[in-house]
Amino acid sequence: MSSRITTKRNVSNFSSCSVGSYGPNRTIPRTGNTYYGLGNQYTMGSSISSVVVDKSLLEPLQLDLDPNIYAIREKEKNQIKTLNDRFASFINKVRHLEQQNTMLETKLQLLQNEPQKDSNVEALFKMYISSLQAQLHTLQSSQDFLKADLERTHSLVNEHKSKYEEELNKRYTAENDFVCMKRDFDSGYLSRANLEVELSLLQQELEFLKSLYAEELQELQEQLQETSVVVEVDNCRQLDMDQVVKEVKRQYEDVSARSRHEAEAWYKRKFELASSQAEQQATEMKRAKSEMDELNRRIVRLRADLSAVKMEYNNKNEQIKEAERSGHEAVLKAQQEIKKLEAALQKNKQKMAKQVFEYQNLMNVRLALDIEIATYRKLLEGEENRIGQDSVVYVQTVPTT
């Protein structure tokens, strides 16, 4: 007895149940596959349909097999395995994508909750920057005040400097006057010394003249005595020698008195002139000395004032330098703080932009994943529809003689 098998397939798939496990002349319906949840699973308790016998099939079976049928079946089996593996990988990928989608949704929620915190930080930064700007404005106003004080100090220093230069010029003038007065004093002192020497010489000359006159007077008296003696010896002339002597003596006394008076008057005039000049020189010297003392006192006072002005000038310069240094340091510190805050603000802006970019990328990835999931879902639904179609196998047994 020979058998003839005719199989009609609608899909390229096989069941795990063998065809020979059923009886002859039976029609085995197979609707679905062996996967759960993807079609109608075959059960042993289902009803058996009636056997249809085709008389044309009672003819002898021609077992002319195609030599490529085994290769084709092997290829179909490999394709089925490949499709099953792809289906399993698709399922795993769908699960992985769903997990990734859940993770991305969680990240999205976290990122959506972050902007409020960033906005608070930005508000704090703005508040801190405004406070720093207020401090900077205060420092600028104090700097303006210090600049005005510096200008006033410079004007005061210039005024004191002009006064110092004026007093210095006065000092130089006083020193020049002192030198001139000292020169006059020296010349006066020399004149006094010369006058004193001349006075001493005149006094010596006066003494010499006095001694000379006294000696001449004595000689004259001796001569008169000798003359009187001669007169006494020579009595023949009858001369009145007493009268002559008296006359000569009177004339001599007149001449000597007149000469003495003239010499005394001349010496007196010279002495009075020298005394007056000496007194005038002494007065001038006293006046010059008093002026020198006054000038020395003024020089000492001006030096003290100059030292005080120099000390005040140095103190003002130190205060100005300290104020400039502190103001410059405060400005630099404020600028550094502003730069740091601007850098932090820029960094936070970049971070926000990066987070927004990441959020957009995540949204794009989510959209792509949703599209891919929808594509895989359509592919799976199409695969399920293709696999779930009915596959009918006709088995006929034909007896042979």
Short mmCIF file of C-alpha atoms in Angstrom, two decimals:
data_model
loop_
_atom_site.label_atom_id
_atom_site.label_comp_id
_atom_site.label_asym_id
_atom_site.label_seq_id
_atom_site.Cartn_x
_atom_site.Cartn_y
_atom_site.Cartn_z
CA MET A 1 0.00 0.00 0.00
CA SER A 2 1.32 3.43 -0.95
CA SER A 3 0.44 6.77 0.60
CA ARG A 4 0.07 10.17 -0.96
CA ILE A 5 0.45 13.28 1.18
CA THR A 6 -0.71 16.69 0.06
CA THR A 7 0.11 19.64 2.32
CA LYS A 8 -1.26 23.13 1.94
CA ARG A 9 0.60 25.89 3.87
CA ASN A 10 -0.31 29.50 4.24
CA VAL A 11 2.75 30.47 6.36
CA SER A 12 6.30 29.34 6.45
CA ASN A 13 6.18 27.73 9.87
CA PHE A 14 5.96 24.25 11.45
CA SER A 15 4.27 22.95 14.55
CA SER A 16 5.97 20.94 17.22
CA CYS A 17 3.45 18.10 16.69
CA SER A 18 4.28 15.52 14.03
CA VAL A 19 1.92 14.74 11.23
CA GLY A 20 2.09 10.97 11.70
CA SER A 21 0.62 11.13 15.18
CA TYR A 22 -2.85 11.52 13.70
CA GLY A 23 -4.87 8.78 12.11
CA PRO A 24 -5.34 8.33 8.37
CA ASN A 25 -7.89 10.29 6.38
CA ARG A 26 -7.99 13.07 8.98
CA THR A 27 -7.94 16.81 8.50
CA ILE A 28 -5.88 18.49 11.20
CA PRO A 29 -6.64 22.14 11.71
CA ARG A 30 -3.73 24.24 12.98
CA THR A 31 -4.64 27.83 13.78
CA GLY A 32 -1.80 29.63 15.48
CA ASN A 33 1.61 28.64 16.78
CA THR A 34 3.07 27.19 19.93
CA TYR A 35 3.73 30.61 21.55
CA TYR A 36 1.38 31.64 24.30
CA GLY A 37 -0.57 34.81 23.79
CA LEU A 38 0.06 34.97 20.02
CA GLY A 39 -2.81 32.85 18.63
CA ASN A 40 -5.17 29.92 19.35
CA GLN A 41 -3.18 27.10 20.90
CA TYR A 42 -3.96 23.60 19.74
CA THR A 43 -5.58 21.32 22.38
CA MET A 44 -6.19 17.59 22.34
CA GLY A 45 -9.78 18.02 23.41
CA SER A 46 -10.79 19.92 20.26
CA SER A 47 -13.38 18.36 17.84
CA ILE A 48 -12.19 16.32 14.80
CA SER A 49 -13.66 17.35 11.48
CA SER A 50 -14.93 14.81 8.94
CA VAL A 51 -12.51 13.15 6.52
CA VAL A 52 -12.93 14.20 2.91
CA VAL A 53 -11.85 11.59 0.33
CA ASP A 54 -10.82 12.76 -3.07
CA LYS A 55 -11.31 10.02 -5.66
CA SER A 56 -8.77 11.49 -7.96
CA LEU A 57 -6.27 10.75 -5.33
CA LEU A 58 -6.96 7.03 -5.44
CA GLU A 59 -4.70 6.79 -8.38
CA PRO A 60 -1.17 5.45 -7.82
CA LEU A 61 1.10 7.93 -6.05
CA GLN A 62 3.83 9.40 -8.15
CA LEU A 63 6.80 9.77 -5.89
CA ASP A 64 8.79 12.04 -8.17
CA LEU A 65 10.49 14.21 -5.55
CA ASP A 66 12.19 17.43 -6.35
CA PRO A 67 15.92 17.03 -5.62
CA ASN A 68 16.05 20.59 -4.15
CA ILE A 69 13.17 20.08 -1.76
CA TYR A 70 15.46 19.11 1.17
CA ALA A 71 17.60 22.15 0.63
CA ILE A 72 14.53 24.34 0.47
CA ARG A 73 13.15 22.80 3.67
CA GLU A 74 16.50 23.25 5.42
CA LYS A 75 16.56 26.85 4.29
CA GLU A 76 13.03 27.35 5.56
CA LYS A 77 13.99 25.85 8.92
CA ASN A 78 16.96 28.17 9.18
CA GLN A 79 14.76 31.12 8.27
CA ILE A 80 12.28 30.07 10.94
CA LYS A 81 15.07 29.82 13.53
CA THR A 82 16.40 33.17 12.46
CA LEU A 83 12.98 34.71 12.73
CA ASN A 84 12.46 33.16 16.16
CA ASP A 85 15.83 34.52 17.33
CA ARG A 86 15.02 37.93 15.91
CA PHE A 87 11.66 37.85 17.60
CA ALA A 88 13.26 36.99 20.96
CA SER A 89 15.86 39.76 20.47
CA PHE A 90 13.06 42.16 19.58
CA ILE A 91 11.27 41.26 22.80
CA ASN A 92 14.46 41.77 24.84
CA LYS A 93 15.12 45.04 23.06
CA VAL A 94 11.56 46.18 23.71
CA ARG A 95 11.99 45.39 27.41
CA HIS A 96 15.33 47.20 27.48
CA LEU A 97 13.82 50.18 25.69
CA GLU A 98 10.90 50.24 28.08
CA GLN A 99 13.34 50.26 31.04
CA GLN A 100 15.36 53.00 29.36
CA ASN A 101 12.16 54.91 28.68
CA THR A 102 11.21 54.62 32.37
CA MET A 103 14.69 55.83 33.36
CA LEU A 104 14.45 58.74 30.92
CA GLU A 105 11.04 59.67 32.24
CA THR A 106 12.51 59.69 35.77
CA LYS A 107 15.38 61.91 34.57
CA LEU A 108 12.88 64.13 32.81
CA GLN A 109 10.90 64.56 36.01
CA LEU A 110 14.10 65.35 37.91
CA LEU A 111 15.13 67.86 35.26
CA GLN A 112 11.68 69.42 35.30
CA ASN A 113 11.96 69.84 39.07
CA GLU A 114 15.43 71.43 38.89
CA PRO A 115 14.67 74.80 37.17
CA GLN A 116 12.90 76.17 40.25
CA LYS A 117 16.04 75.53 42.31
CA ASP A 118 18.21 77.10 39.61
CA SER A 119 15.92 80.09 39.47
CA ASN A 120 16.29 80.49 43.25
CA VAL A 121 20.06 80.28 42.92
CA GLU A 122 19.98 82.80 40.12
CA ALA A 123 17.85 85.11 42.25
CA LEU A 124 20.33 84.74 45.12
CA PHE A 125 23.19 85.49 42.73
CA LYS A 126 21.37 88.55 41.42
CA MET A 127 20.67 89.71 44.97
CA TYR A 128 24.33 89.20 45.93
CA ILE A 129 25.47 90.98 42.77
CA SER A 130 23.14 93.89 43.53
CA SER A 131 24.54 94.09 47.07
CA LEU A 132 28.07 94.05 45.67
CA GLN A 133 27.12 96.74 43.18
CA ALA A 134 25.73 98.81 46.07
CA GLN A 135 28.99 98.31 47.94
CA LEU A 136 30.86 99.28 44.80
CA HIS A 137 28.72 102.41 44.50
CA THR A 138 29.45 103.21 48.16
CA LEU A 139 33.15 102.68 47.56
CA GLN A 140 33.01 104.89 44.49
CA SER A 141 31.27 107.63 46.48
CA SER A 142 33.85 107.27 49.26
CA GLN A 143 36.53 107.34 46.60
CA ASP A 144 35.09 110.60 45.27
CA PHE A 145 35.04 111.99 48.81
CA LEU A 146 38.64 110.87 49.30
CA LYS A 147 39.59 112.44 45.97
CA ALA A 148 38.02 115.72 47.10
CA ASP A 149 39.84 115.44 50.42
CA LEU A 150 43.02 114.66 48.50
CA GLU A 151 42.54 117.76 46.36
CA ARG A 152 41.95 119.87 49.48
CA THR A 153 45.05 118.36 51.06
CA HIS A 154 47.05 119.06 47.90
CA SER A 155 45.82 122.66 47.89
CA LEU A 156 46.71 122.98 51.59
CA VAL A 157 50.11 121.44 50.90
CA ASN A 158 50.64 123.82 47.99
CA GLU A 159 49.61 126.75 50.20
CA HIS A 160 52.00 125.65 52.93
CA LYS A 161 54.64 125.07 50.31
CA SER A 162 54.16 128.59 48.93
CA LYS A 163 54.31 129.95 52.48
CA TYR A 164 57.41 127.91 53.12
CA GLU A 165 59.01 129.22 49.94
CA GLU A 166 58.02 132.76 50.92
CA GLU A 167 59.47 132.33 54.42
CA LEU A 168 62.53 130.71 52.88
CA ASN A 169 62.94 133.73 50.63
CA LYS A 170 62.51 135.95 53.66
CA ARG A 171 65.12 133.90 55.43
CA TYR A 172 67.52 134.25 52.53
CA THR A 173 66.80 138.00 52.47
CA ALA A 174 67.36 138.21 56.21
CA GLU A 175 70.56 136.24 55.90
CA ASN A 176 71.70 138.58 53.13
CA ASP A 177 70.76 141.57 55.28
CA PHE A 178 72.56 139.97 58.17
CA VAL A 179 75.65 139.49 56.01
CA CYS A 180 75.44 143.10 54.84
CA MET A 181 74.90 144.32 58.38
CA LYS A 182 77.74 142.16 59.60
CA ARG A 183 79.89 143.62 56.88
CA ASP A 184 78.83 147.13 57.95
CA PHE A 185 79.39 146.15 61.56
CA ASP A 186 82.83 144.87 60.71
CA SER A 187 83.60 148.04 58.78
CA GLY A 188 82.22 150.11 61.68
CA TYR A 189 84.26 148.10 64.14
CA LEU A 190 87.33 148.62 61.99
CA SER A 191 86.50 152.32 61.75
CA ARG A 192 86.11 152.46 65.53
CA ALA A 193 89.38 150.67 65.99
CA ASN A 194 91.01 153.08 63.56
CA LEU A 195 89.43 156.02 65.35
CA GLU A 196 90.57 154.65 68.69
CA VAL A 197 94.07 154.24 67.30
CA GLU A 198 93.89 157.72 65.82
CA LEU A 199 92.57 159.03 69.16
CA SER A 200 95.41 157.37 70.98
CA LEU A 201 97.84 158.86 68.49
CA LEU A 202 96.26 162.29 68.93
CA GLN A 203 96.40 161.90 72.68
CA GLN A 204 100.04 160.93 72.40
CA GLU A 205 100.63 163.90 70.12
CA LEU A 206 98.77 166.10 72.59
CA GLU A 207 100.94 164.87 75.41
CA PHE A 208 103.96 165.34 73.25
CA LEU A 209 102.91 168.87 72.41
CA LYS A 210 102.11 169.56 76.04
CA SER A 211 105.52 168.33 77.07
CA LEU A 212 107.03 170.23 74.19
CA TYR A 213 105.28 173.45 75.17
CA ALA A 214 106.20 172.90 78.76
CA GLU A 215 109.84 172.37 77.82
CA GLU A 216 109.78 175.39 75.52
CA LEU A 217 108.19 177.38 78.30
CA GLN A 218 110.87 176.23 80.68
CA GLU A 219 113.59 177.10 78.17
CA LEU A 220 111.98 180.43 77.60
CA GLN A 221 111.86 181.04 81.31
CA GLU A 222 115.50 180.06 81.58
CA GLN A 223 116.28 182.39 78.75
CA LEU A 224 114.35 185.10 80.48
CA GLN A 225 116.26 184.46 83.63
CA GLU A 226 119.50 184.65 81.71
CA THR A 227 118.28 187.79 80.04
CA SER A 228 117.41 189.27 83.34
CA VAL A 229 120.84 188.44 84.58
CA VAL A 230 122.35 190.13 81.61
CA VAL A 231 120.16 193.06 82.15
CA GLU A 232 121.25 193.22 85.70
CA VAL A 233 124.85 193.15 84.60
CA ASP A 234 124.40 195.70 81.85
CA ASN A 235 122.95 198.70 83.55
CA CYS A 236 124.04 201.19 81.07
CA ARG A 237 121.19 200.79 78.68
CA GLN A 238 118.54 201.69 81.11
CA LEU A 239 116.01 199.26 79.69
CA ASP A 240 112.80 198.23 81.48
CA MET A 241 113.36 194.49 81.21
CA ASP A 242 110.58 193.65 83.58
CA GLN A 243 108.15 195.32 81.29
CA VAL A 244 109.64 193.58 78.28
CA VAL A 245 109.56 190.24 80.00
CA LYS A 246 106.04 190.78 81.09
CA GLU A 247 105.10 191.75 77.56
CA VAL A 248 106.86 188.76 76.06
CA LYS A 249 105.44 186.54 78.74
CA ARG A 250 101.99 187.91 78.08
CA GLN A 251 102.39 187.40 74.36
CA TYR A 252 103.76 183.94 74.91
CA GLU A 253 100.94 183.06 77.26
CA ASP A 254 98.46 184.45 74.75
CA VAL A 255 100.00 182.43 71.95
CA SER A 256 100.28 179.32 74.10
CA ALA A 257 96.74 179.80 75.41
CA ARG A 258 95.42 180.34 71.94
CA SER A 259 97.36 177.35 70.65
CA ARG A 260 96.26 175.30 73.61
CA HIS A 261 92.67 176.31 73.14
CA GLU A 262 92.86 175.58 69.44
CA ALA A 263 94.51 172.21 70.04
CA GLU A 264 92.06 171.36 72.79
CA ALA A 265 89.13 172.41 70.59
CA TRP A 266 90.49 170.42 67.67
CA TYR A 267 91.13 167.40 69.82
CA LYS A 268 87.77 167.86 71.46
CA ARG A 269 86.07 168.02 68.09
CA LYS A 270 87.99 164.97 66.97
CA PHE A 271 87.17 163.15 70.17
CA GLU A 272 83.50 164.13 70.03
CA LEU A 273 83.36 163.06 66.38
CA ALA A 274 85.06 159.78 67.18
CA SER A 275 82.80 159.31 70.21
CA SER A 276 79.70 160.09 68.19
CA GLN A 277 80.84 157.71 65.47
CA ALA A 278 81.61 155.06 68.06
CA GLU A 279 78.25 155.59 69.73
CA GLN A 280 76.55 155.46 66.32
CA GLN A 281 78.45 152.29 65.47
CA ALA A 282 77.56 150.83 68.86
CA THR A 283 73.92 151.76 68.32
CA GLU A 284 73.99 150.24 64.87
CA MET A 285 75.71 147.15 66.26
CA LYS A 286 73.06 146.86 68.98
CA ARG A 287 70.34 147.34 66.43
CA ALA A 288 71.99 144.78 64.09
CA LYS A 289 72.42 142.41 67.02
CA SER A 290 68.77 142.79 67.98
CA GLU A 291 67.76 142.29 64.36
CA MET A 292 70.03 139.23 64.18
CA ASP A 293 68.44 137.86 67.35
CA GLU A 294 65.00 138.54 65.91
CA LEU A 295 66.02 136.89 62.63
CA ASN A 296 67.43 133.91 64.50
CA ARG A 297 64.19 133.60 66.46
CA ARG A 298 62.21 133.85 63.22
CA ILE A 299 64.49 131.24 61.60
CA VAL A 300 63.97 128.90 64.56
CA ARG A 301 60.20 129.49 64.43
CA LEU A 302 60.15 128.99 60.66
CA ARG A 303 62.17 125.80 61.01
CA ALA A 304 59.71 124.54 63.62
CA ASP A 305 56.79 125.50 61.35
CA LEU A 306 58.57 123.85 58.43
CA SER A 307 59.10 120.66 60.43
CA ALA A 308 55.43 120.70 61.46
CA VAL A 309 54.33 121.29 57.86
CA LYS A 310 56.62 118.50 56.66
CA MET A 311 55.24 116.14 59.30
CA GLU A 312 51.67 117.09 58.40
CA TYR A 313 52.51 116.71 54.70
CA ASN A 314 53.99 113.26 55.32
CA ASN A 315 50.99 112.26 57.45
CA LYS A 316 48.59 113.47 54.75
CA ASN A 317 50.57 111.60 52.12
CA GLU A 318 50.47 108.45 54.23
CA GLN A 319 46.73 108.87 54.77
CA ILE A 320 46.22 109.48 51.06
CA LYS A 321 48.31 106.46 50.15
CA GLU A 322 46.51 104.32 52.73
CA ALA A 323 43.11 105.52 51.50
CA GLU A 324 44.11 104.92 47.88
CA ARG A 325 45.48 101.49 48.72
CA SER A 326 42.43 100.49 50.77
CA GLY A 327 40.08 101.89 48.10
CA HIS A 328 42.02 100.15 45.35
CA GLU A 329 42.02 96.89 47.30
CA ALA A 330 38.30 97.21 48.01
CA VAL A 331 37.59 97.94 44.34
CA LEU A 332 39.77 95.02 43.23
CA LYS A 333 38.09 92.75 45.78
CA ALA A 334 34.65 93.85 44.63
CA GLN A 335 35.67 93.39 40.99
CA GLN A 336 37.03 89.93 41.79
CA GLU A 337 33.81 89.03 43.61
CA ILE A 338 31.79 90.34 40.68
CA LYS A 339 33.95 88.36 38.25
CA LYS A 340 33.55 85.24 40.40
CA LEU A 341 29.80 85.71 40.56
CA GLU A 342 29.62 86.43 36.84
CA ALA A 343 31.71 83.30 36.19
CA ALA A 344 29.46 81.27 38.52
CA LEU A 345 26.39 82.75 36.85
CA GLN A 346 27.83 82.01 33.42
CA LYS A 347 28.69 78.49 34.60
CA ASN A 348 25.16 77.99 35.90
CA LYS A 349 23.77 79.36 32.64
CA GLN A 350 25.98 76.95 30.72
CA LYS A 351 24.88 74.18 33.05
CA MET A 352 21.23 75.12 32.49
CA ALA A 353 21.81 75.29 28.75
CA LYS A 354 23.54 71.91 28.91
CA GLN A 355 20.65 70.48 30.93
CA VAL A 356 18.16 71.95 28.47
CA PHE A 357 20.22 70.47 25.63
CA GLU A 358 20.32 67.12 27.43
CA TYR A 359 16.59 67.41 28.07
CA GLN A 360 16.00 68.09 24.37
CA ASN A 361 18.27 65.18 23.49
CA LEU A 362 16.39 62.97 25.94
CA MET A 363 13.11 64.10 24.44
CA ASN A 364 14.48 63.34 21.00
CA VAL A 365 15.70 59.94 22.21
CA ARG A 366 12.34 59.34 23.82
CA LEU A 367 10.57 60.31 20.62
CA ALA A 368 12.89 58.06 18.62
CA LEU A 369 12.32 55.24 21.11
CA ASP A 370 8.57 55.77 20.96
CA ILE A 371 8.77 55.64 17.17
CA GLU A 372 10.97 52.54 17.32
CA ILE A 373 8.67 50.90 19.88
CA ALA A 374 5.67 51.71 17.70
CA THR A 375 7.52 50.27 14.69
CA TYR A 376 8.44 47.12 16.61
CA ARG A 377 4.89 46.88 17.86
CA LYS A 378 3.57 47.09 14.29
CA LEU A 379 6.14 44.52 13.19
CA LEU A 380 5.14 42.21 16.04
CA GLU A 381 1.46 42.68 15.29
CA GLY A 382 2.15 41.94 11.63
CA GLU A 383 4.21 38.89 12.62
CA GLU A 384 1.48 37.73 14.96
CA ASN A 385 -1.14 38.20 12.25
CA ARG A 386 1.05 36.33 9.77
CA ILE A 387 1.78 33.52 12.22
CA GLY A 388 -1.85 33.38 13.47
CA GLN A 389 -3.28 32.55 10.08
CA ASP A 390 -4.77 29.05 9.62
CA SER A 391 -2.59 26.23 8.29
CA VAL A 392 -4.54 23.17 6.98
CA VAL A 393 -2.84 19.81 6.25
CA TYR A 394 -4.65 17.19 4.19
CA VAL A 395 -3.60 13.57 4.74
CA GLN A 396 -4.97 10.97 2.37
CA THR A 397 -4.17 7.26 2.27
CA VAL A 398 -4.54 5.43 -1.04
CA PRO A 399 -4.34 1.58 -1.13
CA THR A 400 -2.26 0.05 -3.89
CA THR A 401 -2.32 -3.41 -5.33
#
